[in-house]
Amino acid sequence: MREDMKEIARSYEDPHTEADIPGHGELTEALLRVARQYADARFNGEGVASTPINGMFILRETAPSPLQYAITKPLVALVLQGGKRVSMGSRSFTFGAGESLLITMDVPTVSQVTAASAAAPYYSLVMELDAAVITELVGEMGESPILPDIPVRVSRTEEEVAEAALRLLKLLDRPQSLAVLGRQLVRELHYWLLSGRHGGAIRVLGVSDSHSRRIARAVEMIRAGYAQSLRIETLAKVAGMSLSVFHTHFRNITTLTPLQFQKQLRLLEARRRMLAEGAAIGVAAHGVGYESVTQFTREYARMFGQPPARNIREMRTLAQSATP
């Protein structure tokens, strides 16, 4: 990241204190109680509890995790208990209960739960940002400054965001009420995010002609067809940009070239298939678009630090040891 962007990022960082927010700790505790009750009965083998709300889920870990690689969609994650570290490029963020992680672009991240135990699991409430809702709200809220494209931010969870999230969580076990009020509360949560101190960073998702939204259209195409051959000319056309402009903005926004983005998606999906579905290395490699298992093994080891067989074996061992 350029030095000028780093300075802008630092100017938006918060001191991580709660004393100046009345009721902040109480809100986090209330969110934790409701989220824990819901998640403990529903989390899967990967520590994820799905909800009836599209794009909303609760993460639960009972031990510090290994490094987790992802190309993350735009989202907000409210940490309710425990601690986590997320890195993007040369920047690293460490945060815990009462704080939120905001990701406003599709960017590669490396994350790790750093504070979690069977007695005090890590919990976070995650909501993927809905560009359609943001576009609608931006149109109603009128003009407001747009912050530079610093795609990962951490700050205290704002009181209005926590309150809206709590009301939404309380509806999860009330399907009739959720059907009537759920969309309204999701919209309210997005509104408070847009009204908050990082609203200018989120606002860019609601501006249809922004560079970020144009690149997002290309990213959606890569995600949908990651196993297929990639034509950069087609992606540039979808983004409405010339080839040179497209390459520049794609890398500035995602930190990767289109081919690197596709490669990471392929490797991440192959790893998921081997871990979750027990797919053999060759089957996983061919399934995500690799013609050569040798090339797949080499690129997998470069990304994850180990060849596939050893990495998957260690991941399974860690998962078993972390199971309470």
mmCIF file of C-alpha atoms in Angstrom:
data_model
loop_
_atom_site.group_PDB
_atom_site.id
_atom_site.type_symbol
_atom_site.label_atom_id
_atom_site.label_comp_id
_atom_site.label_asym_id
_atom_site.label_seq_id
_atom_site.Cartn_x
_atom_site.Cartn_y
_atom_site.Cartn_z
ATOM 1 C CA MET A 1 0.000 0.000 0.000
ATOM 2 C CA ARG A 2 1.337 3.460 -0.854
ATOM 3 C CA GLU A 3 2.641 5.624 1.988
ATOM 4 C CA ASP A 4 -0.028 8.287 1.428
ATOM 5 C CA MET A 5 -2.740 5.634 1.733
ATOM 6 C CA LYS A 6 -1.163 4.365 4.940
ATOM 7 C CA GLU A 7 -1.292 7.854 6.415
ATOM 8 C CA ILE A 8 -4.965 8.183 5.506
ATOM 9 C CA ALA A 9 -5.643 4.786 7.058
ATOM 10 C CA ARG A 10 -3.889 5.744 10.286
ATOM 11 C CA SER A 11 -5.959 8.913 10.498
ATOM 12 C CA TYR A 12 -9.128 6.804 10.724
ATOM 13 C CA GLU A 13 -7.913 4.370 13.373
ATOM 14 C CA ASP A 14 -9.508 4.494 16.815
ATOM 15 C CA PRO A 15 -7.971 4.211 20.218
ATOM 16 C CA HIS A 16 -9.430 0.904 21.404
ATOM 17 C CA THR A 17 -11.176 2.140 24.530
ATOM 18 C CA GLU A 18 -14.770 1.750 25.600
ATOM 19 C CA ALA A 19 -14.974 4.123 28.529
ATOM 20 C CA ASP A 20 -16.299 7.026 26.489
ATOM 21 C CA ILE A 21 -19.248 5.037 25.083
ATOM 22 C CA PRO A 22 -22.003 4.672 27.668
ATOM 23 C CA GLY A 23 -23.428 1.163 27.644
ATOM 24 C CA HIS A 24 -20.895 -0.113 25.106
ATOM 25 C CA GLY A 25 -19.832 -3.059 27.251
ATOM 26 C CA GLU A 26 -23.427 -3.903 28.144
ATOM 27 C CA LEU A 27 -24.412 -3.970 24.465
ATOM 28 C CA THR A 28 -21.546 -6.309 23.630
ATOM 29 C CA GLU A 29 -22.546 -8.597 26.501
ATOM 30 C CA ALA A 30 -26.176 -8.616 25.356
ATOM 31 C CA LEU A 31 -25.122 -9.436 21.792
ATOM 32 C CA LEU A 32 -22.873 -12.207 23.089
ATOM 33 C CA ARG A 33 -25.643 -13.818 25.131
ATOM 34 C CA VAL A 34 -28.057 -13.963 22.208
ATOM 35 C CA ALA A 35 -25.417 -14.985 19.648
ATOM 36 C CA ARG A 36 -24.012 -17.702 21.931
ATOM 37 C CA GLN A 37 -27.433 -19.215 22.548
ATOM 38 C CA TYR A 38 -28.162 -19.303 18.832
ATOM 39 C CA ALA A 39 -24.725 -20.429 17.596
ATOM 40 C CA ASP A 40 -23.983 -23.131 20.163
ATOM 41 C CA ALA A 41 -26.967 -25.132 18.961
ATOM 42 C CA ARG A 42 -26.216 -24.725 15.247
ATOM 43 C CA PHE A 43 -22.523 -24.342 14.444
ATOM 44 C CA ASN A 44 -21.056 -26.790 11.921
ATOM 45 C CA GLY A 45 -17.679 -28.523 11.819
ATOM 46 C CA GLU A 46 -16.062 -25.338 10.547
ATOM 47 C CA GLY A 47 -17.346 -23.222 13.443
ATOM 48 C CA VAL A 48 -19.996 -21.427 11.395
ATOM 49 C CA ALA A 49 -23.628 -21.023 12.430
ATOM 50 C CA SER A 50 -25.810 -20.005 9.491
ATOM 51 C CA THR A 51 -28.879 -17.837 9.959
ATOM 52 C CA PRO A 52 -32.101 -17.399 7.941
ATOM 53 C CA ILE A 53 -30.817 -13.962 6.882
ATOM 54 C CA ASN A 54 -28.907 -14.058 3.621
ATOM 55 C CA GLY A 55 -25.237 -13.179 4.165
ATOM 56 C CA MET A 56 -25.441 -13.210 7.974
ATOM 57 C CA PHE A 57 -23.738 -15.856 10.128
ATOM 58 C CA ILE A 58 -22.037 -16.323 13.487
ATOM 59 C CA LEU A 59 -18.473 -17.620 13.865
ATOM 60 C CA ARG A 60 -17.460 -19.688 16.872
ATOM 61 C CA GLU A 61 -13.987 -21.028 17.713
ATOM 62 C CA THR A 62 -13.013 -22.863 20.900
ATOM 63 C CA ALA A 63 -9.237 -22.557 20.418
ATOM 64 C CA PRO A 64 -6.784 -20.272 18.595
ATOM 65 C CA SER A 65 -6.936 -21.143 14.923
ATOM 66 C CA PRO A 66 -4.295 -21.777 12.264
ATOM 67 C CA LEU A 67 -3.882 -19.141 9.568
ATOM 68 C CA GLN A 68 -7.016 -18.865 7.466
ATOM 69 C CA TYR A 69 -6.769 -17.638 3.873
ATOM 70 C CA ALA A 70 -9.671 -16.081 2.004
ATOM 71 C CA ILE A 71 -10.682 -13.627 -0.670
ATOM 72 C CA THR A 72 -13.242 -11.890 1.462
ATOM 73 C CA LYS A 73 -16.428 -10.287 0.197
ATOM 74 C CA PRO A 74 -17.393 -6.864 1.587
ATOM 75 C CA LEU A 75 -18.607 -7.407 5.150
ATOM 76 C CA VAL A 76 -18.741 -6.177 8.715
ATOM 77 C CA ALA A 77 -17.793 -8.496 11.592
ATOM 78 C CA LEU A 78 -18.775 -7.570 15.150
ATOM 79 C CA VAL A 79 -16.491 -9.368 17.616
ATOM 80 C CA LEU A 80 -18.405 -10.367 20.735
ATOM 81 C CA GLN A 81 -15.823 -12.434 22.596
ATOM 82 C CA GLY A 82 -12.197 -13.425 22.071
ATOM 83 C CA GLY A 83 -9.698 -11.882 19.697
ATOM 84 C CA LYS A 84 -8.585 -12.077 16.096
ATOM 85 C CA ARG A 85 -5.837 -10.835 13.794
ATOM 86 C CA VAL A 86 -6.419 -10.053 10.117
ATOM 87 C CA SER A 87 -3.706 -9.109 7.631
ATOM 88 C CA MET A 88 -3.975 -7.644 4.170
ATOM 89 C CA GLY A 89 -0.705 -7.098 2.381
ATOM 90 C CA SER A 90 1.682 -5.357 4.783
ATOM 91 C CA ARG A 91 -1.056 -4.180 7.173
ATOM 92 C CA SER A 92 -2.171 -6.179 10.193
ATOM 93 C CA PHE A 93 -5.140 -5.541 12.499
ATOM 94 C CA THR A 94 -5.635 -7.066 15.944
ATOM 95 C CA PHE A 95 -9.028 -6.624 17.567
ATOM 96 C CA GLY A 96 -11.392 -8.100 20.131
ATOM 97 C CA ALA A 97 -14.729 -7.865 21.902
ATOM 98 C CA GLY A 98 -16.561 -4.601 21.302
ATOM 99 C CA GLU A 99 -14.709 -3.910 18.056
ATOM 100 C CA SER A 100 -15.660 -4.429 14.428
ATOM 101 C CA LEU A 101 -13.797 -5.399 11.291
ATOM 102 C CA LEU A 102 -14.977 -3.686 8.112
ATOM 103 C CA ILE A 103 -13.978 -4.970 4.671
ATOM 104 C CA THR A 104 -15.283 -2.930 1.754
ATOM 105 C CA MET A 105 -13.682 -4.684 -1.240
ATOM 106 C CA ASP A 106 -13.049 -8.238 -2.436
ATOM 107 C CA VAL A 107 -9.518 -8.544 -1.083
ATOM 108 C CA PRO A 108 -7.222 -11.423 -0.064
ATOM 109 C CA THR A 109 -6.856 -11.673 3.708
ATOM 110 C CA VAL A 110 -5.000 -13.907 6.128
ATOM 111 C CA SER A 111 -6.746 -14.207 9.479
ATOM 112 C CA GLN A 112 -6.249 -16.038 12.742
ATOM 113 C CA VAL A 113 -8.336 -16.340 15.894
ATOM 114 C CA THR A 114 -5.852 -15.419 18.618
ATOM 115 C CA ALA A 115 -7.969 -15.615 21.786
ATOM 116 C CA ALA A 116 -10.416 -18.490 22.248
ATOM 117 C CA SER A 117 -10.938 -21.444 24.572
ATOM 118 C CA ALA A 118 -13.572 -24.045 25.373
ATOM 119 C CA ALA A 119 -14.557 -21.983 28.411
ATOM 120 C CA ALA A 120 -14.596 -18.671 26.520
ATOM 121 C CA PRO A 121 -15.015 -19.295 22.772
ATOM 122 C CA TYR A 122 -14.411 -16.676 20.117
ATOM 123 C CA TYR A 123 -17.710 -15.341 18.764
ATOM 124 C CA SER A 124 -18.313 -12.822 16.014
ATOM 125 C CA LEU A 125 -21.419 -11.771 14.131
ATOM 126 C CA VAL A 126 -20.734 -11.367 10.416
ATOM 127 C CA MET A 127 -22.940 -9.543 7.916
ATOM 128 C CA GLU A 128 -22.010 -9.380 4.251
ATOM 129 C CA LEU A 129 -22.677 -5.885 2.912
ATOM 130 C CA ASP A 130 -25.556 -5.730 0.443
ATOM 131 C CA ALA A 131 -24.683 -3.420 -2.447
ATOM 132 C CA ALA A 132 -28.344 -3.122 -3.497
ATOM 133 C CA VAL A 133 -29.381 -1.930 -0.025
ATOM 134 C CA ILE A 134 -26.435 0.472 0.093
ATOM 135 C CA THR A 135 -27.309 1.890 -3.340
ATOM 136 C CA GLU A 136 -30.887 2.486 -2.220
ATOM 137 C CA LEU A 137 -29.788 4.176 1.011
ATOM 138 C CA VAL A 138 -27.147 6.322 -0.699
ATOM 139 C CA GLY A 139 -29.845 7.625 -3.033
ATOM 140 C CA GLU A 140 -32.043 8.582 -0.075
ATOM 141 C CA MET A 141 -29.279 9.960 2.145
ATOM 142 C CA GLY A 142 -27.903 12.320 -0.494
ATOM 143 C CA GLU A 143 -24.347 13.401 -1.168
ATOM 144 C CA SER A 144 -21.630 12.694 1.344
ATOM 145 C CA PRO A 145 -17.834 12.337 1.137
ATOM 146 C CA ILE A 146 -16.402 9.050 -0.132
ATOM 147 C CA LEU A 147 -13.267 7.888 1.656
ATOM 148 C CA PRO A 148 -10.244 6.539 -0.242
ATOM 149 C CA ASP A 149 -10.182 2.843 -1.072
ATOM 150 C CA ILE A 150 -8.642 1.459 2.111
ATOM 151 C CA PRO A 151 -10.432 -1.881 2.058
ATOM 152 C CA VAL A 152 -9.812 -3.125 5.623
ATOM 153 C CA ARG A 153 -10.570 -1.114 8.762
ATOM 154 C CA VAL A 154 -10.997 -1.842 12.468
ATOM 155 C CA SER A 155 -12.756 0.335 15.037
ATOM 156 C CA ARG A 156 -15.044 0.192 18.054
ATOM 157 C CA THR A 157 -18.493 -1.094 17.265
ATOM 158 C CA GLU A 158 -20.748 1.932 17.183
ATOM 159 C CA GLU A 159 -23.698 1.895 19.559
ATOM 160 C CA GLU A 160 -26.381 2.261 16.879
ATOM 161 C CA VAL A 161 -24.869 -0.627 14.875
ATOM 162 C CA ALA A 162 -24.773 -2.861 17.963
ATOM 163 C CA GLU A 163 -28.374 -2.025 18.872
ATOM 164 C CA ALA A 164 -29.643 -2.809 15.365
ATOM 165 C CA ALA A 165 -27.643 -6.054 15.317
ATOM 166 C CA LEU A 166 -29.090 -7.065 18.694
ATOM 167 C CA ARG A 167 -32.674 -6.528 17.540
ATOM 168 C CA LEU A 168 -31.925 -8.555 14.430
ATOM 169 C CA LEU A 169 -30.387 -11.421 16.401
ATOM 170 C CA LYS A 170 -33.402 -11.576 18.709
ATOM 171 C CA LEU A 171 -35.625 -12.298 15.696
ATOM 172 C CA LEU A 172 -33.669 -15.350 14.505
ATOM 173 C CA ASP A 173 -35.785 -17.756 16.554
ATOM 174 C CA ARG A 174 -39.020 -15.971 15.647
ATOM 175 C CA PRO A 175 -39.535 -16.801 11.940
ATOM 176 C CA GLN A 176 -42.887 -15.037 11.585
ATOM 177 C CA SER A 177 -41.514 -11.798 13.018
ATOM 178 C CA LEU A 178 -38.306 -12.163 11.010
ATOM 179 C CA ALA A 179 -40.287 -12.515 7.792
ATOM 180 C CA VAL A 180 -42.009 -9.169 8.455
ATOM 181 C CA LEU A 181 -39.251 -7.163 10.148
ATOM 182 C CA GLY A 182 -36.013 -8.789 8.982
ATOM 183 C CA ARG A 183 -35.443 -6.800 5.801
ATOM 184 C CA GLN A 184 -36.234 -3.562 7.625
ATOM 185 C CA LEU A 185 -33.657 -4.312 10.326
ATOM 186 C CA VAL A 186 -31.018 -5.354 7.784
ATOM 187 C CA ARG A 187 -31.628 -2.045 6.058
ATOM 188 C CA GLU A 188 -31.360 -0.200 9.380
ATOM 189 C CA LEU A 189 -28.059 -1.901 10.152
ATOM 190 C CA HIS A 190 -26.697 -0.786 6.776
ATOM 191 C CA TYR A 191 -28.008 2.731 7.437
ATOM 192 C CA TRP A 192 -26.112 3.029 10.726
ATOM 193 C CA LEU A 193 -22.968 1.695 9.082
ATOM 194 C CA LEU A 194 -23.319 4.335 6.375
ATOM 195 C CA SER A 195 -23.972 7.007 9.000
ATOM 196 C CA GLY A 196 -20.962 6.003 11.062
ATOM 197 C CA ARG A 197 -17.358 7.100 10.960
ATOM 198 C CA HIS A 198 -16.486 4.681 8.140
ATOM 199 C CA GLY A 199 -19.635 5.340 6.137
ATOM 200 C CA GLY A 200 -17.635 7.062 3.423
ATOM 201 C CA ALA A 201 -15.754 3.816 2.767
ATOM 202 C CA ILE A 202 -18.980 1.809 2.535
ATOM 203 C CA ARG A 203 -20.708 4.438 0.397
ATOM 204 C CA VAL A 204 -18.525 3.599 -2.591
ATOM 205 C CA LEU A 205 -20.374 0.257 -2.858
ATOM 206 C CA GLY A 206 -23.569 2.183 -3.559
ATOM 207 C CA VAL A 207 -22.206 4.392 -6.348
ATOM 208 C CA SER A 208 -22.885 2.447 -9.536
ATOM 209 C CA ASP A 209 -20.270 4.185 -11.669
ATOM 210 C CA SER A 210 -17.434 4.145 -9.131
ATOM 211 C CA HIS A 211 -14.246 2.299 -9.972
ATOM 212 C CA SER A 212 -14.939 -0.052 -7.078
ATOM 213 C CA ARG A 213 -18.367 -1.053 -8.365
ATOM 214 C CA ARG A 214 -17.028 -1.513 -11.888
ATOM 215 C CA ILE A 215 -14.255 -3.783 -10.647
ATOM 216 C CA ALA A 216 -16.814 -5.586 -8.468
ATOM 217 C CA ARG A 217 -18.690 -6.594 -11.623
ATOM 218 C CA ALA A 218 -15.505 -8.163 -12.991
ATOM 219 C CA VAL A 219 -14.846 -9.869 -9.666
ATOM 220 C CA GLU A 220 -18.326 -11.405 -9.731
ATOM 221 C CA MET A 221 -17.564 -12.853 -13.161
ATOM 222 C CA ILE A 222 -14.270 -14.338 -11.953
ATOM 223 C CA ARG A 223 -15.952 -15.835 -8.876
ATOM 224 C CA ALA A 224 -18.679 -17.404 -11.014
ATOM 225 C CA GLY A 225 -16.240 -18.899 -13.524
ATOM 226 C CA TYR A 226 -13.012 -19.350 -11.549
ATOM 227 C CA ALA A 227 -12.445 -22.854 -13.024
ATOM 228 C CA GLN A 228 -12.660 -21.606 -16.608
ATOM 229 C CA SER A 229 -10.087 -19.904 -18.815
ATOM 230 C CA LEU A 230 -9.930 -16.197 -18.043
ATOM 231 C CA ARG A 231 -10.183 -13.588 -20.809
ATOM 232 C CA ILE A 232 -9.007 -10.233 -19.518
ATOM 233 C CA GLU A 233 -10.627 -8.443 -22.463
ATOM 234 C CA THR A 234 -14.044 -9.761 -21.389
ATOM 235 C CA LEU A 235 -13.499 -8.646 -17.797
ATOM 236 C CA ALA A 236 -12.424 -5.178 -18.915
ATOM 237 C CA LYS A 237 -15.537 -4.905 -21.069
ATOM 238 C CA VAL A 238 -17.764 -5.916 -18.135
ATOM 239 C CA ALA A 239 -16.055 -3.217 -16.046
ATOM 240 C CA GLY A 240 -16.483 -0.658 -18.852
ATOM 241 C CA MET A 241 -12.749 0.107 -18.919
ATOM 242 C CA SER A 242 -9.863 -0.087 -21.338
ATOM 243 C CA LEU A 243 -7.387 -2.911 -20.717
ATOM 244 C CA SER A 244 -4.718 -0.677 -19.202
ATOM 245 C CA VAL A 245 -7.170 1.205 -16.959
ATOM 246 C CA PHE A 246 -8.794 -2.063 -15.901
ATOM 247 C CA HIS A 247 -5.473 -3.630 -14.904
ATOM 248 C CA THR A 248 -4.537 -0.542 -12.892
ATOM 249 C CA HIS A 249 -7.799 -0.276 -10.959
ATOM 250 C CA PHE A 250 -8.180 -4.018 -10.452
ATOM 251 C CA ARG A 251 -4.811 -4.228 -8.760
ATOM 252 C CA ASN A 252 -5.278 -0.999 -6.781
ATOM 253 C CA ILE A 253 -8.600 -2.231 -5.394
ATOM 254 C CA THR A 254 -8.009 -5.980 -4.880
ATOM 255 C CA THR A 255 -4.168 -5.865 -4.467
ATOM 256 C CA LEU A 256 -3.981 -8.670 -7.074
ATOM 257 C CA THR A 257 -3.955 -8.998 -10.842
ATOM 258 C CA PRO A 258 -7.008 -10.765 -12.349
ATOM 259 C CA LEU A 259 -4.962 -13.930 -12.922
ATOM 260 C CA GLN A 260 -3.640 -13.894 -9.350
ATOM 261 C CA PHE A 261 -7.187 -13.373 -8.080
ATOM 262 C CA GLN A 262 -8.420 -16.367 -10.063
ATOM 263 C CA LYS A 263 -5.495 -18.498 -8.900
ATOM 264 C CA GLN A 264 -6.186 -17.771 -5.241
ATOM 265 C CA LEU A 265 -9.880 -18.568 -5.704
ATOM 266 C CA ARG A 266 -8.952 -21.896 -7.295
ATOM 267 C CA LEU A 267 -6.519 -22.818 -4.532
ATOM 268 C CA LEU A 268 -8.945 -21.814 -1.776
ATOM 269 C CA GLU A 269 -11.757 -23.851 -3.331
ATOM 270 C CA ALA A 270 -9.475 -26.865 -3.841
ATOM 271 C CA ARG A 271 -8.437 -26.673 -0.198
ATOM 272 C CA ARG A 272 -12.090 -26.516 0.871
ATOM 273 C CA ARG A 273 -12.939 -29.572 -1.221
ATOM 274 C CA MET A 274 -10.074 -31.592 0.234
ATOM 275 C CA LEU A 275 -10.902 -30.572 3.805
ATOM 276 C CA ALA A 276 -14.695 -30.600 3.774
ATOM 277 C CA GLU A 277 -15.416 -33.230 1.120
ATOM 278 C CA GLY A 278 -12.348 -35.472 1.369
ATOM 279 C CA ALA A 279 -11.493 -34.950 -2.298
ATOM 280 C CA ALA A 280 -8.220 -36.457 -3.503
ATOM 281 C CA ILE A 281 -5.505 -34.007 -4.530
ATOM 282 C CA GLY A 282 -5.846 -34.741 -8.246
ATOM 283 C CA VAL A 283 -9.641 -34.583 -8.152
ATOM 284 C CA ALA A 284 -9.560 -31.251 -6.343
ATOM 285 C CA ALA A 285 -6.928 -29.843 -8.708
ATOM 286 C CA HIS A 286 -8.807 -30.783 -11.870
ATOM 287 C CA GLY A 287 -12.114 -29.736 -10.347
ATOM 288 C CA VAL A 288 -10.971 -26.126 -9.943
ATOM 289 C CA GLY A 289 -9.440 -25.856 -13.402
ATOM 290 C CA TYR A 290 -5.857 -27.101 -13.132
ATOM 291 C CA GLU A 291 -4.653 -29.367 -15.938
ATOM 292 C CA SER A 292 -1.397 -30.234 -14.167
ATOM 293 C CA VAL A 293 -1.399 -31.674 -10.635
ATOM 294 C CA THR A 294 2.305 -30.845 -10.411
ATOM 295 C CA GLN A 295 1.607 -27.176 -11.093
ATOM 296 C CA PHE A 296 -1.269 -27.250 -8.615
ATOM 297 C CA THR A 297 0.946 -28.762 -5.899
ATOM 298 C CA ARG A 298 3.663 -26.176 -6.521
ATOM 299 C CA GLU A 299 1.267 -23.207 -6.388
ATOM 300 C CA TYR A 300 -0.579 -24.628 -3.386
ATOM 301 C CA ALA A 301 2.671 -24.924 -1.418
ATOM 302 C CA ARG A 302 3.633 -21.389 -2.404
ATOM 303 C CA MET A 303 0.356 -19.991 -1.054
ATOM 304 C CA PHE A 304 -0.153 -22.131 2.052
ATOM 305 C CA GLY A 305 3.463 -22.876 2.954
ATOM 306 C CA GLN A 306 3.073 -26.671 2.647
ATOM 307 C CA PRO A 307 2.220 -29.186 -0.098
ATOM 308 C CA PRO A 308 -1.456 -30.227 -0.138
ATOM 309 C CA ALA A 309 -1.206 -33.634 1.562
ATOM 310 C CA ARG A 310 0.772 -32.352 4.540
ATOM 311 C CA ASN A 311 -1.294 -29.173 4.886
ATOM 312 C CA ILE A 312 -4.628 -31.004 4.851
ATOM 313 C CA ARG A 313 -3.337 -33.594 7.325
ATOM 314 C CA GLU A 314 -2.208 -30.881 9.748
ATOM 315 C CA MET A 315 -5.448 -28.914 9.331
ATOM 316 C CA ARG A 316 -7.492 -32.007 10.222
ATOM 317 C CA THR A 317 -5.316 -32.735 13.239
ATOM 318 C CA LEU A 318 -5.721 -29.154 14.483
ATOM 319 C CA ALA A 319 -9.490 -29.295 13.950
ATOM 320 C CA GLN A 320 -9.754 -32.513 15.949
ATOM 321 C CA SER A 321 -7.645 -31.164 18.801
ATOM 322 C CA ALA A 322 -9.769 -27.995 18.974
ATOM 323 C CA THR A 323 -13.049 -29.929 19.240
ATOM 324 C CA PRO A 324 -14.322 -29.682 22.821
#
